[in-house]
Coordinates of C-alpha atoms in Angstrom, one line a residue:
Chain A
M1 CA 17.5 45.7 -17.2
S2 CA 16.5 43.1 -19.8
F3 CA 17.7 39.4 -20.0
D4 CA 15.4 38.2 -22.6
H5 CA 18.3 36.8 -24.7
H6 CA 20.5 35.1 -22.3
D7 CA 20.3 32.9 -19.2
P8 CA 20.5 35.3 -16.2
E9 CA 22.0 32.4 -14.1
H10 CA 25.1 32.6 -15.8
D11 CA 25.3 36.4 -15.9
P12 CA 28.4 37.2 -13.6
R13 CA 26.6 40.0 -11.9
F14 CA 24.1 37.4 -10.5
T15 CA 26.5 35.0 -9.2
H16 CA 25.7 35.8 -5.5
V17 CA 22.0 36.4 -5.8
V18 CA 20.4 35.9 -2.6
D19 CA 18.2 32.6 -2.2
P20 CA 15.5 33.6 0.3
E21 CA 15.1 29.8 1.0
A22 CA 18.9 29.2 2.1
P23 CA 19.4 28.7 5.7
P24 CA 19.0 31.8 8.0
D25 CA 22.7 32.4 8.7
A26 CA 23.8 31.9 5.1
F27 CA 21.0 34.2 4.2
A28 CA 22.4 37.2 6.1
A29 CA 25.8 36.5 5.0
L30 CA 24.9 36.3 1.4
V31 CA 22.9 39.5 1.6
D32 CA 26.0 41.3 2.9
K33 CA 28.1 39.8 0.2
A34 CA 25.8 40.6 -2.5
R35 CA 25.5 44.2 -1.5
V36 CA 29.3 44.6 -1.3
T37 CA 30.4 42.6 -4.2
I38 CA 27.8 43.2 -7.1
G39 CA 26.0 46.3 -5.7
Y40 CA 22.5 46.6 -4.6
D41 CA 21.2 47.7 -8.0
A42 CA 22.1 44.3 -9.5
I43 CA 19.4 42.6 -7.7
E44 CA 16.8 45.2 -8.3
D45 CA 15.3 43.0 -11.2
D46 CA 13.2 40.6 -9.2
A47 CA 12.0 38.7 -12.2
A48 CA 15.6 37.6 -13.0
A49 CA 16.6 37.0 -9.5
S50 CA 13.4 35.0 -8.9
E51 CA 14.3 32.9 -11.9
I52 CA 17.6 32.1 -10.6
V53 CA 16.3 31.2 -7.2
A54 CA 13.6 28.9 -8.9
G55 CA 16.2 27.3 -11.1
R56 CA 18.3 26.5 -8.0
A57 CA 15.3 25.1 -6.2
L58 CA 14.5 23.0 -9.2
R59 CA 18.2 21.5 -9.4
W60 CA 18.0 20.9 -5.6
T61 CA 14.5 19.1 -5.9
S62 CA 15.7 17.1 -8.8
R63 CA 18.9 15.9 -7.1
A64 CA 16.8 14.9 -3.9
I65 CA 14.3 12.9 -6.1
L66 CA 17.1 11.3 -8.0
V67 CA 19.0 10.3 -4.7
A68 CA 15.5 8.9 -3.3
A69 CA 15.1 7.0 -6.5
L70 CA 18.6 5.5 -6.4
F71 CA 18.3 4.6 -2.7
L72 CA 15.1 2.7 -3.4
L73 CA 16.7 1.1 -6.5
V74 CA 19.6 -0.3 -4.4
F75 CA 17.8 -1.1 -1.1
N76 CA 14.3 -2.0 -2.3
T77 CA 15.0 -4.6 -4.9
R78 CA 12.3 -6.9 -3.4
S79 CA 9.7 -4.5 -4.5
L80 CA 11.1 -4.3 -8.0
V81 CA 10.9 -8.2 -8.2
T82 CA 7.4 -8.2 -6.9
W83 CA 6.2 -5.6 -9.4
S84 CA 8.0 -7.2 -12.3
T85 CA 6.0 -10.6 -11.7
T86 CA 2.7 -8.7 -11.9
L87 CA 3.4 -7.5 -15.5
P88 CA 1.6 -9.1 -18.3
P89 CA 3.9 -11.6 -20.0
N90 CA 5.7 -10.6 -23.2
W91 CA 9.2 -10.3 -24.4
A92 CA 9.7 -6.8 -22.9
T93 CA 8.4 -7.7 -19.5
A94 CA 10.1 -11.0 -19.4
T95 CA 13.4 -8.9 -19.9
I96 CA 12.4 -6.5 -17.1
R97 CA 11.7 -9.7 -14.9
D98 CA 15.0 -11.2 -15.6
L99 CA 16.9 -8.0 -14.9
S100 CA 15.0 -7.4 -11.7
N101 CA 15.8 -10.9 -10.5
V102 CA 19.5 -10.4 -11.3
W103 CA 19.7 -7.0 -9.7
D104 CA 17.9 -8.3 -6.7
K105 CA 20.3 -11.2 -6.4
R106 CA 23.5 -9.0 -6.8
M107 CA 22.1 -6.4 -4.0
T108 CA 21.2 -9.4 -1.7
E109 CA 24.7 -10.9 -2.1
A110 CA 26.1 -7.4 -1.2
G111 CA 23.8 -7.4 1.7
L112 CA 21.9 -4.2 0.8
S113 CA 18.5 -6.1 0.9
A114 CA 19.2 -6.9 4.6
P115 CA 17.7 -3.6 6.1
R116 CA 14.4 -4.1 4.2
D117 CA 14.2 -7.9 5.2
A118 CA 15.0 -7.2 8.8
I119 CA 12.3 -4.4 9.1
H120 CA 9.8 -6.7 7.3
A121 CA 10.5 -9.5 9.7
Q122 CA 10.3 -7.3 12.7
Y123 CA 7.1 -6.0 11.6
E124 CA 5.5 -9.5 10.8
A125 CA 6.4 -10.6 14.3
L126 CA 4.6 -7.6 15.6
K127 CA 1.4 -8.4 13.7
A128 CA 1.2 -12.0 14.7
P129 CA -1.4 -12.4 17.4
P130 CA 0.0 -13.2 20.9
R131 CA 0.1 -16.9 21.6
R132 CA -2.6 -18.3 24.1
P133 CA -1.0 -20.0 27.1
Chain B
M1 CA -2.4 3.5 -12.7
L2 CA -2.8 3.7 -9.0
F3 CA -0.5 6.4 -7.2
P4 CA 1.2 3.8 -4.8
T5 CA 2.5 1.4 -7.5
M6 CA 5.8 1.1 -9.2
I7 CA 4.5 1.9 -12.6
F8 CA 3.1 5.3 -11.4
G9 CA 6.6 6.0 -9.8
I10 CA 8.2 5.6 -13.1
F11 CA 5.5 7.5 -14.9
F12 CA 5.8 10.3 -12.5
L13 CA 9.5 10.7 -12.8
I14 CA 9.3 10.9 -16.7
V15 CA 6.5 13.6 -16.2
F16 CA 8.4 15.4 -13.8
A17 CA 11.7 15.3 -15.9
V18 CA 10.0 16.4 -19.2
A19 CA 7.6 19.1 -17.6
W20 CA 10.4 20.8 -16.0
S21 CA 12.7 20.6 -19.2
L22 CA 9.8 22.5 -20.9
E23 CA 9.9 25.1 -18.1
R24 CA 10.6 28.0 -20.6
E25 CA 7.6 26.9 -22.9
N26 CA 4.5 27.1 -21.0
G27 CA 2.2 26.2 -23.8
R28 CA 4.1 23.1 -24.7
R29 CA 4.6 22.2 -21.1
K30 CA 0.5 22.3 -20.6
V31 CA 0.2 20.3 -24.0
F32 CA 2.6 17.5 -22.6
L33 CA 0.8 17.5 -19.2
V34 CA -2.6 17.1 -20.9
F35 CA -1.1 13.9 -22.9
A36 CA 0.5 12.6 -19.8
S37 CA -3.0 13.0 -18.1
W38 CA -4.6 11.2 -20.9
V39 CA -2.1 8.3 -20.6
F40 CA -2.5 8.2 -17.0
Y41 CA -6.4 8.0 -17.4
G42 CA -6.3 5.8 -20.4
W43 CA -4.4 3.2 -18.4
W44 CA -7.8 2.1 -16.9
D45 CA -9.7 2.2 -20.1
W46 CA -8.6 4.3 -23.2
R47 CA -12.2 4.6 -24.4
F48 CA -13.0 7.1 -21.7
V49 CA -10.2 9.5 -22.7
G50 CA -12.7 10.3 -25.4
L51 CA -15.2 11.4 -22.9
L52 CA -12.8 13.5 -21.2
I53 CA -11.8 15.2 -24.5
V54 CA -15.5 15.8 -25.4
S55 CA -16.3 16.9 -22.0
A56 CA -13.7 19.5 -21.9
T57 CA -14.6 20.7 -25.5
V58 CA -18.1 21.2 -24.9
N59 CA -17.5 22.9 -21.6
W60 CA -14.8 25.3 -23.0
A61 CA -17.4 26.1 -25.8
L62 CA -20.3 26.8 -23.4
A63 CA -18.1 28.9 -21.4
E64 CA -17.0 31.0 -24.5
L65 CA -20.8 31.4 -25.3
I66 CA -21.4 32.5 -21.6
S67 CA -18.7 34.9 -21.8
R68 CA -20.1 36.4 -25.0
A69 CA -23.8 36.4 -24.1
D70 CA -25.4 39.8 -24.5
T71 CA -27.8 39.4 -21.6
K72 CA -27.7 37.7 -18.2
R73 CA -30.8 35.7 -19.5
I74 CA -28.8 34.1 -22.5
S75 CA -26.1 33.2 -20.1
A76 CA -28.3 31.7 -17.7
V77 CA -30.0 29.5 -20.5
V78 CA -26.6 28.5 -21.6
V79 CA -25.3 27.6 -18.2
G80 CA -28.3 25.7 -17.6
I81 CA -27.8 23.8 -20.9
G82 CA -24.2 23.1 -19.5
V83 CA -25.2 21.9 -16.3
A84 CA -27.9 19.7 -17.8
L85 CA -25.4 18.1 -20.2
N86 CA -23.0 17.4 -17.5
L87 CA -25.7 15.9 -15.2
T88 CA -26.7 13.8 -18.2
V89 CA -23.3 12.5 -18.6
L90 CA -23.1 11.8 -14.7
G91 CA -26.6 10.3 -14.8
F92 CA -26.1 8.0 -17.7
F93 CA -22.6 6.5 -16.4
K94 CA -23.3 6.5 -12.9
Y95 CA -27.1 6.2 -12.3
Y96 CA -28.6 4.6 -15.2
G97 CA -28.6 1.1 -13.8
F98 CA -29.9 2.3 -10.5
F99 CA -32.7 4.3 -11.9
I100 CA -33.8 1.5 -14.2
D101 CA -33.8 -1.1 -11.3
Q102 CA -36.0 1.3 -9.2
L103 CA -38.4 1.8 -12.2
G104 CA -38.5 -1.9 -12.6
E105 CA -39.3 -2.3 -9.0
M106 CA -42.0 0.4 -9.0
L107 CA -43.7 -1.2 -12.0
R108 CA -43.7 -4.6 -10.4
L109 CA -45.3 -3.1 -7.3
I110 CA -48.2 -1.7 -9.4
H111 CA -48.4 -5.0 -11.3
W112 CA -47.4 -3.5 -14.7
E113 CA -44.0 -5.2 -15.3
R114 CA -42.3 -4.4 -18.5
D115 CA -38.9 -5.4 -20.0
L116 CA -36.8 -2.3 -19.5
P117 CA -33.7 -1.4 -21.7
L118 CA -31.0 -2.9 -19.2
L119 CA -27.5 -1.8 -20.2
Q120 CA -24.3 -2.9 -18.5
V121 CA -22.8 0.8 -18.2
I122 CA -19.1 0.8 -17.2
L123 CA -18.5 3.6 -14.8
P124 CA -15.6 6.0 -16.0
V125 CA -13.2 6.5 -13.1
G126 CA -13.5 9.8 -11.6
V127 CA -16.6 10.8 -13.7
S128 CA -18.2 12.6 -10.5
F129 CA -15.2 14.6 -9.9
F130 CA -14.5 15.9 -13.5
T131 CA -18.2 16.7 -14.1
F132 CA -18.5 18.6 -10.9
Q133 CA -15.5 20.5 -11.8
A134 CA -16.9 21.3 -15.2
M135 CA -20.1 22.6 -13.8
S136 CA -18.5 24.7 -11.3
Y137 CA -16.4 26.2 -14.1
L138 CA -19.5 27.2 -16.2
I139 CA -21.2 28.5 -13.1
D140 CA -18.3 30.6 -12.1
V141 CA -17.9 32.1 -15.6
H142 CA -21.7 32.9 -15.5
R143 CA -21.4 34.5 -12.1
G144 CA -18.4 36.5 -13.1
K145 CA -16.3 34.9 -10.5
V146 CA -13.7 33.7 -13.0
P147 CA -13.0 34.8 -16.6
P148 CA -13.3 32.1 -19.4
A149 CA -10.1 30.2 -19.9
R150 CA -7.7 31.6 -22.5
S151 CA -7.8 28.5 -24.6
L152 CA -9.3 25.0 -25.0
L153 CA -5.8 23.8 -23.7
D154 CA -6.4 25.4 -20.3
V155 CA -9.8 23.7 -19.8
M156 CA -8.4 20.4 -21.1
L157 CA -5.7 20.6 -18.5
L158 CA -8.1 21.8 -15.7
M159 CA -10.2 18.9 -16.2
S160 CA -7.6 16.3 -17.1
F161 CA -4.8 17.2 -14.9
F162 CA -3.8 13.6 -13.5
P163 CA -3.2 14.4 -9.8
H164 CA -6.7 15.3 -9.2
L165 CA -8.6 13.8 -12.2
V166 CA -9.9 10.5 -10.6
A167 CA -10.5 11.4 -6.9
G168 CA -10.2 15.0 -6.5
P169 CA -9.8 17.4 -4.7
I170 CA -12.3 19.1 -6.9
V171 CA -10.1 22.1 -7.8
R172 CA -12.0 25.1 -9.0
A173 CA -11.3 27.1 -12.3
S174 CA -10.4 30.1 -10.0
D175 CA -7.8 28.0 -8.2
L176 CA -6.0 26.5 -11.3
L177 CA -6.5 28.7 -14.4
P178 CA -4.5 31.5 -13.0
Q179 CA -1.7 29.1 -12.3
F180 CA -1.8 27.8 -15.9
D181 CA -1.3 31.4 -17.2
Q182 CA 2.3 31.5 -16.2
T183 CA 5.1 29.2 -16.1
P184 CA 5.2 27.6 -12.6
R185 CA 7.9 28.2 -10.2
L186 CA 9.1 25.6 -7.9
T187 CA 10.4 26.6 -4.4
R188 CA 12.3 24.5 -1.9
R189 CA 9.4 24.7 0.5
M190 CA 6.8 23.5 -2.2
A191 CA 9.2 20.7 -3.1
T192 CA 9.6 19.6 0.5
E193 CA 5.9 20.0 1.3
G194 CA 5.1 17.9 -2.0
M195 CA 7.7 15.1 -1.0
L196 CA 6.5 14.9 2.6
L197 CA 2.9 14.7 1.5
I198 CA 3.5 12.0 -0.8
V199 CA 5.5 9.8 1.9
W200 CA 2.7 10.5 4.3
G201 CA -0.1 9.6 1.9
L202 CA 1.7 6.4 1.1
F203 CA 2.2 5.4 4.7
K204 CA -1.7 6.2 5.4
K205 CA -2.9 4.2 2.3
T206 CA -0.6 1.3 2.1
V207 CA 0.1 0.7 5.7
I208 CA -3.0 1.9 7.8
A209 CA -5.8 1.7 5.3
S210 CA -4.5 -1.5 3.8
E211 CA -3.9 -3.3 7.2
L212 CA -7.4 -2.3 8.4
A213 CA -9.2 -3.4 5.3
A214 CA -7.6 -6.7 4.9
G215 CA -7.5 -7.7 8.6
L216 CA -10.6 -6.2 10.0
V217 CA -13.1 -4.3 8.1
D218 CA -13.6 -6.3 4.8
P219 CA -14.1 -9.7 6.7
V220 CA -16.5 -8.2 9.1
F221 CA -18.5 -6.1 6.8
F222 CA -18.7 -9.2 4.5
D223 CA -20.8 -11.1 7.0
P224 CA -21.6 -9.2 10.1
T225 CA -23.8 -12.0 11.6
R226 CA -20.6 -14.1 12.2
Y227 CA -19.1 -11.6 14.7
S228 CA -19.7 -10.4 18.2
A229 CA -20.3 -6.8 19.3
G230 CA -16.7 -6.2 20.0
D231 CA -15.4 -7.1 16.5
L232 CA -18.3 -5.1 15.1
L233 CA -17.4 -2.2 17.1
A234 CA -13.9 -2.3 16.2
A235 CA -14.8 -2.7 12.6
T236 CA -16.7 0.5 12.9
Y237 CA -14.0 2.4 14.2
G238 CA -11.5 0.7 11.9
Y239 CA -13.6 1.7 8.8
A240 CA -13.6 5.3 10.1
V241 CA -10.0 5.2 10.1
Q242 CA -9.6 3.3 6.9
I243 CA -11.8 5.6 4.9
Y244 CA -9.9 8.8 6.3
C245 CA -6.5 7.3 5.8
D246 CA -7.5 6.0 2.3
F247 CA -9.1 9.1 1.0
S248 CA -7.0 11.7 2.8
A249 CA -3.9 9.7 1.5
Y250 CA -5.0 10.3 -2.1
S251 CA -5.6 14.0 -1.5
D252 CA -2.3 14.4 0.1
M253 CA -0.6 12.5 -2.7
A254 CA -2.4 14.6 -5.3
I255 CA -1.4 17.9 -3.6
G256 CA 2.2 16.7 -3.3
L257 CA 2.4 15.6 -6.8
A258 CA 0.9 19.0 -8.1
A259 CA 3.4 20.7 -5.9
L260 CA 6.3 18.9 -7.4
L261 CA 5.0 20.0 -10.8
G262 CA 4.6 23.7 -9.5
Y263 CA 0.9 23.9 -9.0
R264 CA -0.9 24.4 -5.7
F265 CA -4.2 22.6 -4.8
P266 CA -6.4 23.5 -2.0
R267 CA -6.3 21.3 1.2
N268 CA -8.9 18.7 1.2
F269 CA -8.8 17.3 4.9
D270 CA -8.1 18.9 8.1
Q271 CA -8.1 16.4 11.1
P272 CA -11.8 15.7 10.6
Y273 CA -12.3 13.4 13.7
R274 CA -11.4 16.2 16.0
S275 CA -14.7 18.0 15.0
T276 CA -16.9 19.2 17.8
S277 CA -20.1 19.3 15.7
L278 CA -21.2 17.9 12.5
Q279 CA -21.1 21.2 10.8
D280 CA -17.4 21.4 11.9
F281 CA -16.8 17.9 10.4
W282 CA -18.1 19.1 7.1
R283 CA -15.5 22.0 7.3
R284 CA -12.7 19.4 7.8
W285 CA -13.8 16.4 5.7
H286 CA -13.5 16.4 1.8
I287 CA -13.4 20.1 2.0
S288 CA -13.5 20.6 -1.7
L289 CA -16.8 18.7 -2.0
S290 CA -18.4 20.3 1.0
N291 CA -17.5 23.9 -0.5
W292 CA -18.8 22.8 -3.8
L293 CA -22.1 21.6 -2.3
R294 CA -22.2 24.8 -0.2
D295 CA -21.7 27.1 -3.2
Y296 CA -23.5 25.5 -6.0
L297 CA -26.5 23.8 -4.2
Y298 CA -27.0 24.7 -0.5
I299 CA -26.7 28.6 -1.1
P300 CA -28.9 28.6 -4.3
L301 CA -31.4 26.5 -2.5
G302 CA -31.9 29.4 -0.1
G303 CA -29.0 28.6 2.4
S304 CA -29.8 30.1 5.8
R305 CA -31.3 33.3 4.4
H306 CA -35.0 32.4 4.7
G307 CA -35.7 31.3 8.2
L308 CA -35.0 27.9 10.2
A309 CA -37.5 25.7 8.2
R310 CA -36.0 26.6 4.8
T311 CA -32.4 26.3 6.1
C312 CA -33.3 22.7 7.2
L313 CA -34.9 22.0 4.0
S314 CA -31.9 23.3 2.2
L315 CA -29.6 21.3 4.3
M316 CA -31.6 18.1 3.9
L317 CA -31.8 18.4 0.1
T318 CA -27.9 19.2 0.0
M319 CA -26.9 16.2 2.2
V320 CA -29.3 13.8 0.5
L321 CA -27.9 14.9 -3.1
G322 CA -24.4 14.7 -1.5
G323 CA -25.0 11.1 -0.5
L324 CA -26.4 10.1 -3.8
W325 CA -23.3 11.7 -5.6
H326 CA -21.2 9.2 -3.6
G327 CA -23.0 6.1 -5.3
A328 CA -26.0 4.9 -7.0
A329 CA -27.5 3.0 -4.0
W330 CA -30.1 3.9 -1.2
T331 CA -27.5 3.3 1.6
F332 CA -25.7 6.4 0.3
V333 CA -28.9 8.4 0.2
A334 CA -29.6 7.3 3.9
W335 CA -26.0 8.2 4.6
G336 CA -26.6 11.7 3.4
A337 CA -30.1 11.9 5.0
L338 CA -28.6 10.9 8.4
H339 CA -25.9 13.7 8.2
G340 CA -28.7 16.0 7.1
V341 CA -30.9 15.2 10.1
V342 CA -28.1 15.8 12.5
L343 CA -27.0 19.1 10.9
C344 CA -30.8 20.3 11.2
I345 CA -30.8 19.2 14.9
E346 CA -27.7 21.2 15.4
R347 CA -29.2 24.3 13.7
V348 CA -32.4 24.0 15.7
W349 CA -30.7 23.4 18.9
G350 CA -28.3 26.4 18.1
Q351 CA -31.5 28.5 17.9
L352 CA -33.6 27.3 20.7
K353 CA -31.0 26.6 23.2
P354 CA -31.7 29.0 26.2
A355 CA -28.9 31.5 26.4
H356 CA -28.0 30.9 29.9
W357 CA -27.3 27.2 29.4
P358 CA -23.8 26.4 29.4
A359 CA -22.2 25.1 26.3
W360 CA -21.1 21.5 26.2
P361 CA -17.6 20.7 26.9
K362 CA -15.7 20.4 23.7
V363 CA -14.8 16.6 24.4
V364 CA -18.6 15.7 24.7
G365 CA -19.2 17.3 21.3
L366 CA -16.3 15.5 19.8
L367 CA -17.3 12.1 21.1
I368 CA -21.0 12.6 19.9
T369 CA -19.8 13.8 16.6
F370 CA -17.4 11.0 16.0
H371 CA -20.0 8.5 16.9
V372 CA -22.7 10.0 14.6
V373 CA -20.2 9.9 11.9
C374 CA -19.3 6.5 12.6
L375 CA -22.9 5.2 12.7
S376 CA -23.3 6.7 9.3
W377 CA -20.2 5.0 8.0
I378 CA -22.0 1.7 8.8
L379 CA -24.6 2.7 6.1
F380 CA -21.8 3.9 3.7
R381 CA -19.9 0.8 4.0
S382 CA -22.7 -1.9 4.0
D383 CA -23.9 -3.4 0.6
S384 CA -27.6 -3.0 1.5
F385 CA -29.8 -1.9 4.3
A386 CA -30.3 -5.7 5.2
S387 CA -26.5 -5.8 5.8
A388 CA -26.5 -2.6 7.7
L389 CA -29.4 -3.8 9.9
D390 CA -27.6 -7.1 10.6
F391 CA -24.5 -5.0 11.7
L392 CA -26.6 -2.8 14.0
R393 CA -28.3 -5.7 15.5
G394 CA -25.0 -7.4 16.0
L395 CA -23.8 -4.6 18.2
T396 CA -26.0 -5.9 20.9
H397 CA -24.7 -9.4 20.7
F398 CA -21.8 -9.9 23.1
G399 CA -19.3 -12.9 22.7
P400 CA -15.8 -13.4 22.0
V401 CA -13.6 -11.2 19.9
T402 CA -12.1 -13.1 17.1
Q403 CA -11.0 -10.7 14.4
L404 CA -9.6 -7.9 16.4
T405 CA -5.9 -8.3 17.3
P406 CA -3.8 -6.2 19.7
F407 CA -2.0 -5.1 16.5
L408 CA -5.2 -3.9 14.7
A409 CA -6.4 -2.3 17.9
G410 CA -3.0 -0.3 17.8
V411 CA -3.5 0.6 14.1
I412 CA -7.0 2.0 14.9
A413 CA -5.4 4.0 17.8
L414 CA -2.7 5.3 15.7
G415 CA -5.1 6.4 12.9
L416 CA -7.1 8.2 15.5
A417 CA -4.3 9.7 17.1
L418 CA -3.1 11.3 13.9
H419 CA -6.0 13.7 14.5
F420 CA -4.4 15.2 17.6
L421 CA -1.0 16.0 16.2
P422 CA -0.3 19.6 16.1
P423 CA -2.2 21.2 13.3
R424 CA -0.1 21.9 9.9
I425 CA 2.6 19.8 11.3
L426 CA 3.8 18.6 7.8
E427 CA 4.1 22.2 6.6
R428 CA 6.2 22.9 9.6
M429 CA 8.3 20.0 9.0
A430 CA 8.8 21.0 5.4
A431 CA 9.8 24.6 6.4
G432 CA 12.7 23.1 8.5
L433 CA 13.7 20.3 6.1
R434 CA 14.2 22.6 3.1
Y435 CA 17.4 23.7 4.6
L436 CA 18.9 20.3 4.1
P437 CA 21.3 19.5 1.4
A438 CA 19.5 17.7 -1.5
P439 CA 21.3 14.4 -1.0
A440 CA 20.3 14.3 2.7
L441 CA 16.7 15.0 2.0
G442 CA 16.6 12.4 -0.8
A443 CA 18.3 9.9 1.4
G444 CA 15.7 10.5 4.2
V445 CA 12.7 10.3 2.0
G446 CA 14.3 7.1 0.4
A447 CA 14.7 5.6 3.8
V448 CA 11.3 6.3 4.9
M449 CA 9.8 4.9 1.8
L450 CA 12.0 1.8 2.3
I451 CA 10.4 1.3 5.8
I452 CA 6.9 1.7 4.2
E453 CA 7.7 -0.6 1.5
A454 CA 9.0 -3.2 3.9
I455 CA 5.8 -3.1 6.1
R456 CA 3.1 -2.6 3.6
P457 CA 0.8 -5.6 2.8
A458 CA 1.7 -7.1 -0.7
G459 CA -0.5 -5.6 -3.5
V460 CA -2.6 -2.4 -3.2
A461 CA -6.4 -2.0 -3.4
A462 CA -7.9 0.8 -5.5
F463 CA -8.7 3.9 -3.4
I464 CA -12.2 3.8 -1.8
Y465 CA -13.2 7.1 -3.8
Y466 CA -12.3 5.7 -7.1
Q467 CA -15.7 4.2 -7.3
F468 CA -17.4 7.4 -7.0

């Protein structure tokens, strides 16, 4: 079986290819489903199957990284501002600095910088040496 | 470009996206990764990208010659030339000033002072790592342990690959070249491990190591005569934790970044302060360097095959040269020599100890080993012998503790406690977290990074091992 000239992921015979990294219960269910619906022979080609699994893992990883990056972009605007002030001065970095400041202001107004500020304040209080009587 | 910075974060997101978009074109993917690595390296000083290119080209050509040599003798000559060339690069950039200073000092002692050719040589970041990697490649090809790389591109990527380029791990050709032959495949487990290692490294470097450096270690080591024994002892433990959290953080992040690009690097640290002997310590600390020194220095020097005296000699030479590898200063040589002496004592004791004597409890071995390592860190961290002696003298001067705060004591305790977590805990966590939906994992990683960003001190110092 050769898949040289098309993407196996979109091959209808591989719709239910078993992902060995899926949760254990789903794994067993998918194995049964795959055997019944597409026939055991269809997953003989390990290379094609592993390509599908790798493709899914890549999309899963990309989504996770994207969500983490967006999460930080929304909640961690203070770091963006701090970083932008360290950039060497020129028209491009001035634009980045302005955008960072505006973005930080908007997120602060929406209350989204509050968690970071609260954690920071708590941590600084923890670091302060105890007052002598 | 330091790992824990915004600019590196943006750089990596671009590299990740482009590298995986070239998934079906392994050759182009490698070309892209080489260019990305040059950008990463050139961020410090673009002139040294040329050094990297020349070094990779020469080593690739020499490996080709070795593989085509008709006799083992010719191959040995070529490998000798290759090792000498790599050592010349390392010697010039790293040790030129040091040796000229020593020569000047010697001439002054014999009243034959001369004007020596002083040069202000800039040390290329990571030169010790990529020259050692190149030497191991040549020697492995000569020994028949790895076939020569299929192309110059593979050698270029082997030596330049940005996750390990400036501070290791020293990844061998046998580890990476087979991975370059095929298009990498990402698995959820690899990706989760990669993300956890990056976050974990970020915490160790930007929180633990930075807090200890700024609040305790740097001020105390700057002028040890101003502090009492309590502060000096705390700074010693603090530095032990700082250097571990700093260097292991770099390795963790390097392994994690490589994993996200589909490549596997070997582990470089394994809870070193739970070692029960110095030999055990070197199996857990900077594993890629200790394996390198074992395979290319200690064993060729005779290893443990020629009796106790020869074993001790080989150990001493290996550790002294290992110390010198860390930096061009006598304090590093003394640091290596101290480790060599204790390793020899362990060997001699292991052979001479009466069989019926009971073995020490493990906790005794652990405490002795930890304190020997801490003692050696004083030499490692001090700018000079005079400063190290001031520090050691100060350990007997009792007085009020002024620099250590309860918070910093807690950070030291946390850094030491990390060594008693269950082994391989990150791998086990990754095995469980890979079942999460991507948005949940992403939000979790983002939340932990937000906490780290909120508590880390402003700015980030370069990794300690960048200077080596």
